[in-house]
PDB file of C-alpha atoms in Angstrom:
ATOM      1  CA  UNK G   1     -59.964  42.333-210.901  1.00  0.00           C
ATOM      2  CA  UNK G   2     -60.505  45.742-211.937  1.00  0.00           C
ATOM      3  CA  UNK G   3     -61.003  47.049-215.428  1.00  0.00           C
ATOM      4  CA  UNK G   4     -59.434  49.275-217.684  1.00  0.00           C
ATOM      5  CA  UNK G   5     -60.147  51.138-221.432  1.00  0.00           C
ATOM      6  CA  UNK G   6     -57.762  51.102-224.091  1.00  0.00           C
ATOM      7  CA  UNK G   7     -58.554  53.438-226.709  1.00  0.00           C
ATOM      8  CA  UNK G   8     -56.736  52.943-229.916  1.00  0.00           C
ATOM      9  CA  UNK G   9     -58.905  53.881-232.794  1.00  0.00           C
ATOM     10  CA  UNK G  10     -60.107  57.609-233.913  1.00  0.00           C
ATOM     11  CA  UNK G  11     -62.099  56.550-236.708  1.00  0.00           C
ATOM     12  CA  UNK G  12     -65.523  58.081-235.287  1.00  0.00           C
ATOM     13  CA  UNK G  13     -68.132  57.007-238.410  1.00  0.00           C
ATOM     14  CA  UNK G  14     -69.141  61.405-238.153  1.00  0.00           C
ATOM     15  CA  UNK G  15     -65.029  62.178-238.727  1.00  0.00           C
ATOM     16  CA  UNK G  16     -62.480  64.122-237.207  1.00  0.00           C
ATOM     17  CA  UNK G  17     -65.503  66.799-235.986  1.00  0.00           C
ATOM     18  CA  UNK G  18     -66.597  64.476-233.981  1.00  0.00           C
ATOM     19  CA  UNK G  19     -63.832  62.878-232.000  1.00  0.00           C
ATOM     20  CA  UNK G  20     -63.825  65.852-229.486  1.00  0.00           C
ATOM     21  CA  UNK G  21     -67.445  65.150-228.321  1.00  0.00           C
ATOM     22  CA  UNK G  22     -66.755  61.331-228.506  1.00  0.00           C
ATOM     23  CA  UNK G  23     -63.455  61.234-225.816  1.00  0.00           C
ATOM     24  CA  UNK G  24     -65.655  63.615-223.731  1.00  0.00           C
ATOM     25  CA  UNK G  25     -68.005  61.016-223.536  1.00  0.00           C
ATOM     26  CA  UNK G  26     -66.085  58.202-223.089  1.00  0.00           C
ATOM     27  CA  UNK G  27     -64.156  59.383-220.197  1.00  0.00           C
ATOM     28  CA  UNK G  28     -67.664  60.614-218.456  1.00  0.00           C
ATOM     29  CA  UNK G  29     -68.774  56.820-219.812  1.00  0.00           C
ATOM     30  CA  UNK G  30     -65.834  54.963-218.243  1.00  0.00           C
ATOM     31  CA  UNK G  31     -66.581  56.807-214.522  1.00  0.00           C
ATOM     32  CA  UNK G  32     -69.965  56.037-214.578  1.00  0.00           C
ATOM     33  CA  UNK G  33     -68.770  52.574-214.922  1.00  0.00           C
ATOM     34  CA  UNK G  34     -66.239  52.390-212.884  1.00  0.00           C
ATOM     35  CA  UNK G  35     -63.549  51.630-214.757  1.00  0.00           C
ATOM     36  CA  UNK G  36     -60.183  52.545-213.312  1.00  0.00           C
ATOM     37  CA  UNK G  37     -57.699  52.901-215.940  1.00  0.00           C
ATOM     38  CA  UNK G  38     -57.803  54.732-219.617  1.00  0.00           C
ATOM     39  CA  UNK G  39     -55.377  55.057-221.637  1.00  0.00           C
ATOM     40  CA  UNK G  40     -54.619  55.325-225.825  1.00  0.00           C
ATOM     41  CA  UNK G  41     -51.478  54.292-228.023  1.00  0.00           C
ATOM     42  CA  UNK G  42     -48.079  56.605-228.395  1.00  0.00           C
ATOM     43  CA  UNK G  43     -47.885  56.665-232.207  1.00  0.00           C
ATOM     44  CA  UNK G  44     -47.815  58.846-234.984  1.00  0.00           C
ATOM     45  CA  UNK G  45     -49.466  56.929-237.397  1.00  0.00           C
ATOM     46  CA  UNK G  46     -52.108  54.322-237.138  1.00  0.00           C
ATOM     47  CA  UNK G  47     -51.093  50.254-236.944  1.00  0.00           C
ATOM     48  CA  UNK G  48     -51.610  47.900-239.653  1.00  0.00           C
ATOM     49  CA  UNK G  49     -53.997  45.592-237.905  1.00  0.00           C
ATOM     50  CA  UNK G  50     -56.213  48.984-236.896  1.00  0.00           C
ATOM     51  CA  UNK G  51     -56.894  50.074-240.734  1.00  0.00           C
ATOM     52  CA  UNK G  52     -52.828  51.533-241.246  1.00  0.00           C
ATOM     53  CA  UNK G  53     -51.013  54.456-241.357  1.00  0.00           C
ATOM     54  CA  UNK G  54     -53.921  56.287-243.473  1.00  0.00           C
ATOM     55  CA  UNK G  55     -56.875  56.073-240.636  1.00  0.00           C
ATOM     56  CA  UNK G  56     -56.765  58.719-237.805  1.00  0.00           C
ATOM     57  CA  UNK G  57     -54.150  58.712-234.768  1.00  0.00           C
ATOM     58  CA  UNK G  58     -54.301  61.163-232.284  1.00  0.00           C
ATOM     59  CA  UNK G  59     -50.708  62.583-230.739  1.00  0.00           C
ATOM     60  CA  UNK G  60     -51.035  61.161-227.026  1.00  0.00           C
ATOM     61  CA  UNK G  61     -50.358  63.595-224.566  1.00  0.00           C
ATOM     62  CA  UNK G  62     -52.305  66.230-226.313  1.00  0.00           C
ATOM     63  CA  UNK G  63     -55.503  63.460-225.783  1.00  0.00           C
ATOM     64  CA  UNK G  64     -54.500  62.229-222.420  1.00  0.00           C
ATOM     65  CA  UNK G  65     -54.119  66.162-221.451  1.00  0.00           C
ATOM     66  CA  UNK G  66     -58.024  66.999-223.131  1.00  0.00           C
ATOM     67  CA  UNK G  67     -58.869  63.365-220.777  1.00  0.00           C
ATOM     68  CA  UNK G  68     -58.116  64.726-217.856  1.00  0.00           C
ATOM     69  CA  UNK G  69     -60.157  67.679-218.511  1.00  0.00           C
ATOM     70  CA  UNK G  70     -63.454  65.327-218.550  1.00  0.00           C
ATOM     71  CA  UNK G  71     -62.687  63.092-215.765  1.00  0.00           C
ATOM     72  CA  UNK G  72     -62.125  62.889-212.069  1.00  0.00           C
ATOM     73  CA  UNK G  73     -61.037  59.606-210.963  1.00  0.00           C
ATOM     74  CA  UNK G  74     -59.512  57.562-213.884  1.00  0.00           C
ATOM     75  CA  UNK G  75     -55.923  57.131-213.993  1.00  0.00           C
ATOM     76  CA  UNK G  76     -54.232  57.932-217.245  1.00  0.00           C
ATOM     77  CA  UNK G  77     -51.931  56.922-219.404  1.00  0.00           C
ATOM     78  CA  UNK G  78     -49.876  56.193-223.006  1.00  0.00           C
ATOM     79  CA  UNK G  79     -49.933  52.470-223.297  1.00  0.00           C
ATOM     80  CA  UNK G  80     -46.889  52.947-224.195  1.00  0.00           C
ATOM     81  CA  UNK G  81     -44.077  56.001-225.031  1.00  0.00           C
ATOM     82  CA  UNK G  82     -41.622  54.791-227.244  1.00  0.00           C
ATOM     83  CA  UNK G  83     -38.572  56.405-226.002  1.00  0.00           C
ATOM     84  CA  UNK G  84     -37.372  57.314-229.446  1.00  0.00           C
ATOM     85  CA  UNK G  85     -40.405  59.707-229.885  1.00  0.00           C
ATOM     86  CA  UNK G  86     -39.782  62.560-227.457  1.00  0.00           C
ATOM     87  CA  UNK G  87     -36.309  63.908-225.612  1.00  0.00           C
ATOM     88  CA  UNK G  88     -36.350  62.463-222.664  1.00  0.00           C
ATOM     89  CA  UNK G  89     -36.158  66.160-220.611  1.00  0.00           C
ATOM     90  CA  UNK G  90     -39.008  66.877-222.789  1.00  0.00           C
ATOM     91  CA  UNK G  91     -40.727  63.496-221.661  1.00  0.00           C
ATOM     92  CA  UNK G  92     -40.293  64.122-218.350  1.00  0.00           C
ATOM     93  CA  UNK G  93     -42.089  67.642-218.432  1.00  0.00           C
ATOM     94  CA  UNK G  94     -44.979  66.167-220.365  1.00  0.00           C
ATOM     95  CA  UNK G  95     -45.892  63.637-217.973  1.00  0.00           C
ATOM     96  CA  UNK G  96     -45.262  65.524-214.767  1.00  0.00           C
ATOM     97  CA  UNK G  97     -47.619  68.325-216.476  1.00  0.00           C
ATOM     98  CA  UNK G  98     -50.069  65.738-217.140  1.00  0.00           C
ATOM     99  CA  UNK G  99     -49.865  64.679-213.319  1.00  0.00           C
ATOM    100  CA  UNK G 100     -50.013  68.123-212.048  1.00  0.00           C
ATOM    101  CA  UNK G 101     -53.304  69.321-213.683  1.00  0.00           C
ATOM    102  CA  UNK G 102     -55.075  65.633-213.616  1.00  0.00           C
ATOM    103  CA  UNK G 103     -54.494  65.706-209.802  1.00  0.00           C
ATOM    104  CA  UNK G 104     -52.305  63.160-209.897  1.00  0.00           C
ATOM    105  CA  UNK G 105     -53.470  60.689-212.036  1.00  0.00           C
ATOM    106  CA  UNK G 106     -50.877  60.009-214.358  1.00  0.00           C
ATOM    107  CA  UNK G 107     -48.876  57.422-214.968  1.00  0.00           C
ATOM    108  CA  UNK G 108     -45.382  57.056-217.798  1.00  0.00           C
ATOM    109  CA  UNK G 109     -45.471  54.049-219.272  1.00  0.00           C
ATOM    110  CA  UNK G 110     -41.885  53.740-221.270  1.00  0.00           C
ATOM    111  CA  UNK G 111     -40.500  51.353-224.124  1.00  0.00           C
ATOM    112  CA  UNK G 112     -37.794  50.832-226.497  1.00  0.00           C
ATOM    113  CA  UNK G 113     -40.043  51.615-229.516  1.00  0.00           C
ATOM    114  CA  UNK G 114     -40.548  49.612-232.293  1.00  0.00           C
ATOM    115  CA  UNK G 115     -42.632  51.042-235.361  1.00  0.00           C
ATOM    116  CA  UNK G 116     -40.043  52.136-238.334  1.00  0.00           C
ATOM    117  CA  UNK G 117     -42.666  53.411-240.747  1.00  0.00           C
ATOM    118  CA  UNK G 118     -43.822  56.240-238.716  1.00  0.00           C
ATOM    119  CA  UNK G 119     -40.221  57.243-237.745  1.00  0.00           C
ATOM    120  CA  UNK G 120     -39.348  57.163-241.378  1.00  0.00           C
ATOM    121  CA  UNK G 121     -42.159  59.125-242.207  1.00  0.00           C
ATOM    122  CA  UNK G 122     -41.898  61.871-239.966  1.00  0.00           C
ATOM    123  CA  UNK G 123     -38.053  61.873-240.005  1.00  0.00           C
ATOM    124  CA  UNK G 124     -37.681  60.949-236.795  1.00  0.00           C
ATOM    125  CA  UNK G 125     -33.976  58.944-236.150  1.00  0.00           C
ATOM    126  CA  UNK G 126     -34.750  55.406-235.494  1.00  0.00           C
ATOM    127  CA  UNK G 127     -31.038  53.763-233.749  1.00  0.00           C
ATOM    128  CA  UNK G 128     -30.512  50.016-233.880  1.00  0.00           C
ATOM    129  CA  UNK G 129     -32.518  47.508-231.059  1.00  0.00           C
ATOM    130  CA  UNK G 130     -29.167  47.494-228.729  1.00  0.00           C
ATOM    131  CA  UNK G 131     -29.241  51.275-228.806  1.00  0.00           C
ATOM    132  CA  UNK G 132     -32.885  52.134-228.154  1.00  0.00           C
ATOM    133  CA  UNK G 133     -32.456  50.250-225.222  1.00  0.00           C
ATOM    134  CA  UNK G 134     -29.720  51.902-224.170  1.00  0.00           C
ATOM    135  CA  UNK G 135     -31.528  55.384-224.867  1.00  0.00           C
ATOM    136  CA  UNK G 136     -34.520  53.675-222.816  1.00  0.00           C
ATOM    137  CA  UNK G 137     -32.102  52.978-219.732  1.00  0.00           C
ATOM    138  CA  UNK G 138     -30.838  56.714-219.838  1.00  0.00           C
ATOM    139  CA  UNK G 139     -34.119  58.143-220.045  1.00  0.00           C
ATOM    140  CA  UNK G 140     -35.322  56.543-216.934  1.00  0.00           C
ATOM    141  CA  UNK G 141     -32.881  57.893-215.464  1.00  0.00           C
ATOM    142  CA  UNK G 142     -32.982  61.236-216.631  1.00  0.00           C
ATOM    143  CA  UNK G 143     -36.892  61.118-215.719  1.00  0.00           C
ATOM    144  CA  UNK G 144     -35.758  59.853-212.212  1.00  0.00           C
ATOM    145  CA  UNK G 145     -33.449  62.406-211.628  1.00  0.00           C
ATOM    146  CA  UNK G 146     -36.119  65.390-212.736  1.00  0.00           C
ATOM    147  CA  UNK G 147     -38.496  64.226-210.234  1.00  0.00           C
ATOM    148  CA  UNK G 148     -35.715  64.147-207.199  1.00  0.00           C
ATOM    149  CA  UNK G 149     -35.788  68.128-205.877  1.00  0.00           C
ATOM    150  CA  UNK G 150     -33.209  67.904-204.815  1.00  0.00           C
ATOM    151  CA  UNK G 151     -31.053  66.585-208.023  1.00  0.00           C
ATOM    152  CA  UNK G 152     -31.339  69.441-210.650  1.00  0.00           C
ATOM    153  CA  UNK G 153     -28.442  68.202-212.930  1.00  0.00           C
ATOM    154  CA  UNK G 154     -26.325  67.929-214.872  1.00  0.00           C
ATOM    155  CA  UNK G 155     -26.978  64.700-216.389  1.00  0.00           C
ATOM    156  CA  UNK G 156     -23.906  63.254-218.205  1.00  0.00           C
ATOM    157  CA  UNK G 157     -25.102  59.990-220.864  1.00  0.00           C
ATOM    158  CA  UNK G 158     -23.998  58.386-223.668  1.00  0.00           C
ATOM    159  CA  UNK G 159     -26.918  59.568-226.200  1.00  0.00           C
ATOM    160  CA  UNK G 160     -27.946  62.443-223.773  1.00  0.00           C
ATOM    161  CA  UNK G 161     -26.198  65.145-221.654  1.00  0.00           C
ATOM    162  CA  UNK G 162     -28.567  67.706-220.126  1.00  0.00           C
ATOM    163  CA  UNK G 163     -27.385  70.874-217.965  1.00  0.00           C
ATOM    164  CA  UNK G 164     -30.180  71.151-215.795  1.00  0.00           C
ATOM    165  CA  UNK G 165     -32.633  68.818-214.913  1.00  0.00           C
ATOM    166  CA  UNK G 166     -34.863  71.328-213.445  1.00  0.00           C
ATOM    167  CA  UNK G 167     -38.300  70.328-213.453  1.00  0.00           C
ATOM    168  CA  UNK G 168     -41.373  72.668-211.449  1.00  0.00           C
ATOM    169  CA  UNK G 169     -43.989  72.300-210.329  1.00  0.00           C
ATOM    170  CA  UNK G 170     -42.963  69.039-209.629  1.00  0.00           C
ATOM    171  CA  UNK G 171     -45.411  65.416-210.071  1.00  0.00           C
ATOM    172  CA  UNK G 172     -47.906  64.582-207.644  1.00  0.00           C
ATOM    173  CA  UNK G 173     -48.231  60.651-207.803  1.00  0.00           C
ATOM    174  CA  UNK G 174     -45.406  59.849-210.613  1.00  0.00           C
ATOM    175  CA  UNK G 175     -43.105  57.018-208.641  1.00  0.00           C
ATOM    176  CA  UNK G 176     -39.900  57.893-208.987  1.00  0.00           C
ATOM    177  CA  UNK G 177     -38.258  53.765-209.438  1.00  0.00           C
ATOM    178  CA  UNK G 178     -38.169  51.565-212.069  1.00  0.00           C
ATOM    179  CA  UNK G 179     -40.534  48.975-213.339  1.00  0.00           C
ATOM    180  CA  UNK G 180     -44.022  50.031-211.134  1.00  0.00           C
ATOM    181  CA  UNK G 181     -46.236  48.369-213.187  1.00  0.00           C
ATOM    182  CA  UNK G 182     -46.377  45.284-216.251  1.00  0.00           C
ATOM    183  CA  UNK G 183     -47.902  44.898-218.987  1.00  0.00           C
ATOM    184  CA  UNK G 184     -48.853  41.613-220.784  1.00  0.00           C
ATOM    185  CA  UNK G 185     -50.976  40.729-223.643  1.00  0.00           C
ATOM    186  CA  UNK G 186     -54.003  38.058-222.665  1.00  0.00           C
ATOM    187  CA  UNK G 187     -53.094  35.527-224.902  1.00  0.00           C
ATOM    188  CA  UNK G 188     -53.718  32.906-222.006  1.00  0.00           C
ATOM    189  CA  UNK G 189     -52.939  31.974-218.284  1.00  0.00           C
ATOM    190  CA  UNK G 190     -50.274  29.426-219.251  1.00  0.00           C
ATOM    191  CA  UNK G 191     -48.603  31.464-221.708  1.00  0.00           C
ATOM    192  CA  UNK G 192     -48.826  34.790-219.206  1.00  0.00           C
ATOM    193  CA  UNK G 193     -47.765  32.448-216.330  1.00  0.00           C
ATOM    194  CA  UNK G 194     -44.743  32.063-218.325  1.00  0.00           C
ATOM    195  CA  UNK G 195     -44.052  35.466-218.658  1.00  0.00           C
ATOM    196  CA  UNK G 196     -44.788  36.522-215.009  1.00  0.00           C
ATOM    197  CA  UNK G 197     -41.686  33.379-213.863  1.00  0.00           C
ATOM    198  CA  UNK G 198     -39.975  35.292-216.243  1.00  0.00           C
ATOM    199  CA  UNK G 199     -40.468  38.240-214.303  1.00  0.00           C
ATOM    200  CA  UNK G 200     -39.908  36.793-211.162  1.00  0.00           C
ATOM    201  CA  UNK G 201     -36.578  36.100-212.200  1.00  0.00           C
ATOM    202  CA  UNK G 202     -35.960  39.204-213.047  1.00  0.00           C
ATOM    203  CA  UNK G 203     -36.616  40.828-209.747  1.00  0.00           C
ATOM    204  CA  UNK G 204     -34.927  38.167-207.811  1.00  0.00           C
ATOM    205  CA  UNK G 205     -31.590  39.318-209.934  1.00  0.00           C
ATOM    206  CA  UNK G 206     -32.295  43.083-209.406  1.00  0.00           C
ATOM    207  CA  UNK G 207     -33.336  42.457-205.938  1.00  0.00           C
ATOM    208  CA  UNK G 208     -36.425  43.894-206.359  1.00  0.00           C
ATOM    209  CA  UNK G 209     -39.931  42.761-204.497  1.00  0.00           C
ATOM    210  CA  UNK G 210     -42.058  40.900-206.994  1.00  0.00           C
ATOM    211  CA  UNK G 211     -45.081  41.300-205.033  1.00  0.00           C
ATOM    212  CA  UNK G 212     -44.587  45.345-205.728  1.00  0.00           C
ATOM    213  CA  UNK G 213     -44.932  45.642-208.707  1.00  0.00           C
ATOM    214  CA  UNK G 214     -48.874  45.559-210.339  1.00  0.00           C
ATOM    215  CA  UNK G 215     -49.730  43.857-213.139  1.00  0.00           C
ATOM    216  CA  UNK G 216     -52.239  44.216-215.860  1.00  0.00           C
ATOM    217  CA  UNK G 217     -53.298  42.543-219.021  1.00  0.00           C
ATOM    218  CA  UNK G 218     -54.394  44.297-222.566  1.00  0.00           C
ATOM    219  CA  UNK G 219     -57.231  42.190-223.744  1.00  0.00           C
ATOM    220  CA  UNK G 220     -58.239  42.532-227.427  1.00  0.00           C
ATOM    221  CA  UNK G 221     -59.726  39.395-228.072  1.00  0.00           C
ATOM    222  CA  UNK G 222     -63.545  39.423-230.138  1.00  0.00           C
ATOM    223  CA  UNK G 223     -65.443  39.329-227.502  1.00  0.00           C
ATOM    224  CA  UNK G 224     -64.475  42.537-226.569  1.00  0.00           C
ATOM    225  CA  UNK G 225     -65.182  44.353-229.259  1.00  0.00           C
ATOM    226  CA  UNK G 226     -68.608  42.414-230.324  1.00  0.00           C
ATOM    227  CA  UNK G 227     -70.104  42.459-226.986  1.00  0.00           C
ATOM    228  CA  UNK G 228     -70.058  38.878-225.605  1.00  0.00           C
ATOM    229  CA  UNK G 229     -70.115  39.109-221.959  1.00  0.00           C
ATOM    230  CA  UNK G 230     -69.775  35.663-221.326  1.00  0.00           C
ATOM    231  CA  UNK G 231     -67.244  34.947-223.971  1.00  0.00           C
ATOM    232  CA  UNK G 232     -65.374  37.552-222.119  1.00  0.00           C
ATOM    233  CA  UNK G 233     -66.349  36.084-218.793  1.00  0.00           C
ATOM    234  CA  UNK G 234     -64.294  32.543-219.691  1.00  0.00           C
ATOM    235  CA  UNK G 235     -61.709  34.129-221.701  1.00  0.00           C
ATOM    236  CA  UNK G 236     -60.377  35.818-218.526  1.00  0.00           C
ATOM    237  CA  UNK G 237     -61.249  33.592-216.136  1.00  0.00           C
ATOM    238  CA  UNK G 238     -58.091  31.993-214.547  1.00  0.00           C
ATOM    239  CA  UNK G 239     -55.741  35.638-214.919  1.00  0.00           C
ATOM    240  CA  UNK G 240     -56.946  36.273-211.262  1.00  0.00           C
ATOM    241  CA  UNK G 241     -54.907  33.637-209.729  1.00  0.00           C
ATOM    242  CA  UNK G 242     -51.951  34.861-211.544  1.00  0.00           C
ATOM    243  CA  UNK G 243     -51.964  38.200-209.595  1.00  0.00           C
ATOM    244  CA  UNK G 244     -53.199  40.296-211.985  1.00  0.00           C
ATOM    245  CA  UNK G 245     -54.635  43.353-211.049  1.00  0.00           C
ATOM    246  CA  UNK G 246     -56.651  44.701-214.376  1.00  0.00           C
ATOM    247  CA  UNK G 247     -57.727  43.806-217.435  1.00  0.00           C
ATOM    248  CA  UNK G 248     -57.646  46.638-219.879  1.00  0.00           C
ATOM    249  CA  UNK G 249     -60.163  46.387-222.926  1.00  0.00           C
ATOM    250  CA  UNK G 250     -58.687  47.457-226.301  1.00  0.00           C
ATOM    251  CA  UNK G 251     -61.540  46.962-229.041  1.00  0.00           C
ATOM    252  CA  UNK G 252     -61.533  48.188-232.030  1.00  0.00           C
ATOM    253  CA  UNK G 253     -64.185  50.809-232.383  1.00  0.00           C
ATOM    254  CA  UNK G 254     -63.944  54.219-233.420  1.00  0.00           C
ATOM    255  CA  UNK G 255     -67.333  55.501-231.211  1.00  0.00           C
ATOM    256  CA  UNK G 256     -66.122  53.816-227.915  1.00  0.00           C
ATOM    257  CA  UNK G 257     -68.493  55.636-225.753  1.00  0.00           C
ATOM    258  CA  UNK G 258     -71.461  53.659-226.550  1.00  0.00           C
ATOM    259  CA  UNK G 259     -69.267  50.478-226.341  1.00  0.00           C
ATOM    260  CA  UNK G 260     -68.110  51.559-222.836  1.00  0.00           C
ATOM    261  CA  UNK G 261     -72.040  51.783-221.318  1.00  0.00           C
ATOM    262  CA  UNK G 262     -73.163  48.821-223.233  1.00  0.00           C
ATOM    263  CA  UNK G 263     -70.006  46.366-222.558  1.00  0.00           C
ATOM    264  CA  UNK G 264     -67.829  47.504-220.213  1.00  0.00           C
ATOM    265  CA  UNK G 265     -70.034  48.785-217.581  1.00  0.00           C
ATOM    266  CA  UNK G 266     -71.289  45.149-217.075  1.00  0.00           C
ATOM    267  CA  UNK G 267     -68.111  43.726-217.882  1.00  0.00           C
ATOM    268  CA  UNK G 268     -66.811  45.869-214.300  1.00  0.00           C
ATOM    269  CA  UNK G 269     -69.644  44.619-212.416  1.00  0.00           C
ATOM    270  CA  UNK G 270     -68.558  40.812-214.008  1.00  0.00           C
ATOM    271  CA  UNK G 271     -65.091  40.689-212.884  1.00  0.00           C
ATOM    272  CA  UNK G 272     -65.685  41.860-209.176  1.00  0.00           C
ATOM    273  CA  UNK G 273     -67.539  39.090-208.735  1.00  0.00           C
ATOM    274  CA  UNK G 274     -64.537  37.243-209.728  1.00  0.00           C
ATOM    275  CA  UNK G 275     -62.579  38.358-207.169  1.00  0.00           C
TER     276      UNK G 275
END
């Protein structure tokens, strides 16, 4: 299994002066490890279990873009977009120019969005469950159809109608289907074997190949975060079976390039010799 770095907390003990310096770092910290994934949250405000709306957040893109300034390798991502947060042409351009300059790297990783306070608090509308998903399904498509060349619109929708869906340059590496990738928390092999039947399922109805699409786990457990390699080590023990390709790490620390050399460095080196 490979590893991946989630970062989700800008609370660097030196401040906000200091978080430029610290994400340079980390992203030189996570290729000398040889990590093979980073990525940080989509929100506008902080989560409850990180410290709450009060502690720092960091708009995405804007980080992921300021990323791919300090690495090479790594691909990048939001883990994940809600789909209420940006219009969807709008989404579309942001990723692909995040692909573009990165080399390629990029990858849009989509939901139906489900934190009201920051929506609220920004003013941003926040539709009924039914209807985000139904803005979710139209702005895969609308990304789908900005990446086909040859498909420059219009796009006719329910929630969105676009004249053009012009989008140039256009992406290097974004896959232009649904569903390349999934996501599941670590909570354990049975309960993610679960999940993955689930999926199965899924794809058998949609006719899709199972076996196509890669899947990773988010791993936030404490040994993680307090450096326990072998704590780690038995915790994710058994998710290689299941198919899954990476385990991303997703402490809580606000300096994580120090974390990344001390933990995860080793913590690469661990799981290939799971394989």
């Amino acid at each position: 299994m490979r590893v991946g770095v989630h970062i989700n907390r800008f609370n660097h003990p030196a401040g906000a002066p200091a978080l430029g310096a610290e994400l340079a770092a980390a992203g030189a910290a996570a290729e000398a490890a040889g990590v093979s994934w980073l990525s940080v949250m989509d929100h506008y405000f902080q989560m409850e279990f990180n410290g709450g709306a009060e502690d720092p957040m960091l708009e995405a893109y804007t980080t992921l873009g300021f990323l791919a300034a300090h690495t090479e390798t790594v691909q990048l991502g939001a883990l994940v977009t809600g789909v209420t947060y940006r219009h969807p042409g709008l989404l579309a351009k942001i990723a692909t120019t995040l692909d573009v300059l990165s080399g390629g790297r990029a990858t849009l990783g989509i939901g139906a969005a489900w934190y009201d306070r920051e929506h609220e608090g920004l003013g941003v509308p926040f539709p009924p469950l039914a209807e985000r998903f139904e803005r979710l399904e139209e702005t895969l498509r609308i990304c789908l159809q900005m990446w086909d060349p040859e498909a420059n619109g219009p796009f006719e929708g329910t929630h969105y109608r676009l004249a053009e869906t012009l989008c140039v340059p256009a992406p290097v590496s974004l896959v232009a289907r649904h569903g390349d990738a999934c996501n599941l928390f670590a909570t354990s092999p049975e309960e993610v074997t679960h999940k993955l039947d689930v999926l199965r399922g899924h794809c058998d109805t949609e006719g899709r190949d199972y076996d196509e699409i890669r899947k990773t786990v988010a791993y936030t457990g404490d040994p993680a975060t307090e450096g326990d390699l072998e704590a780690f080590t038995r915790d994710i023990t058994g998710y290689g079976k299941l198919g899954i390709d990476t385990v991303i790490l997703a402490p809580r620390v606000g300096a994580p390039a120090e974390w990344i050399e001390s933990f995860v460095a080793p913590a690469v080196e661990r799981l290939a010799e799971l394989d």
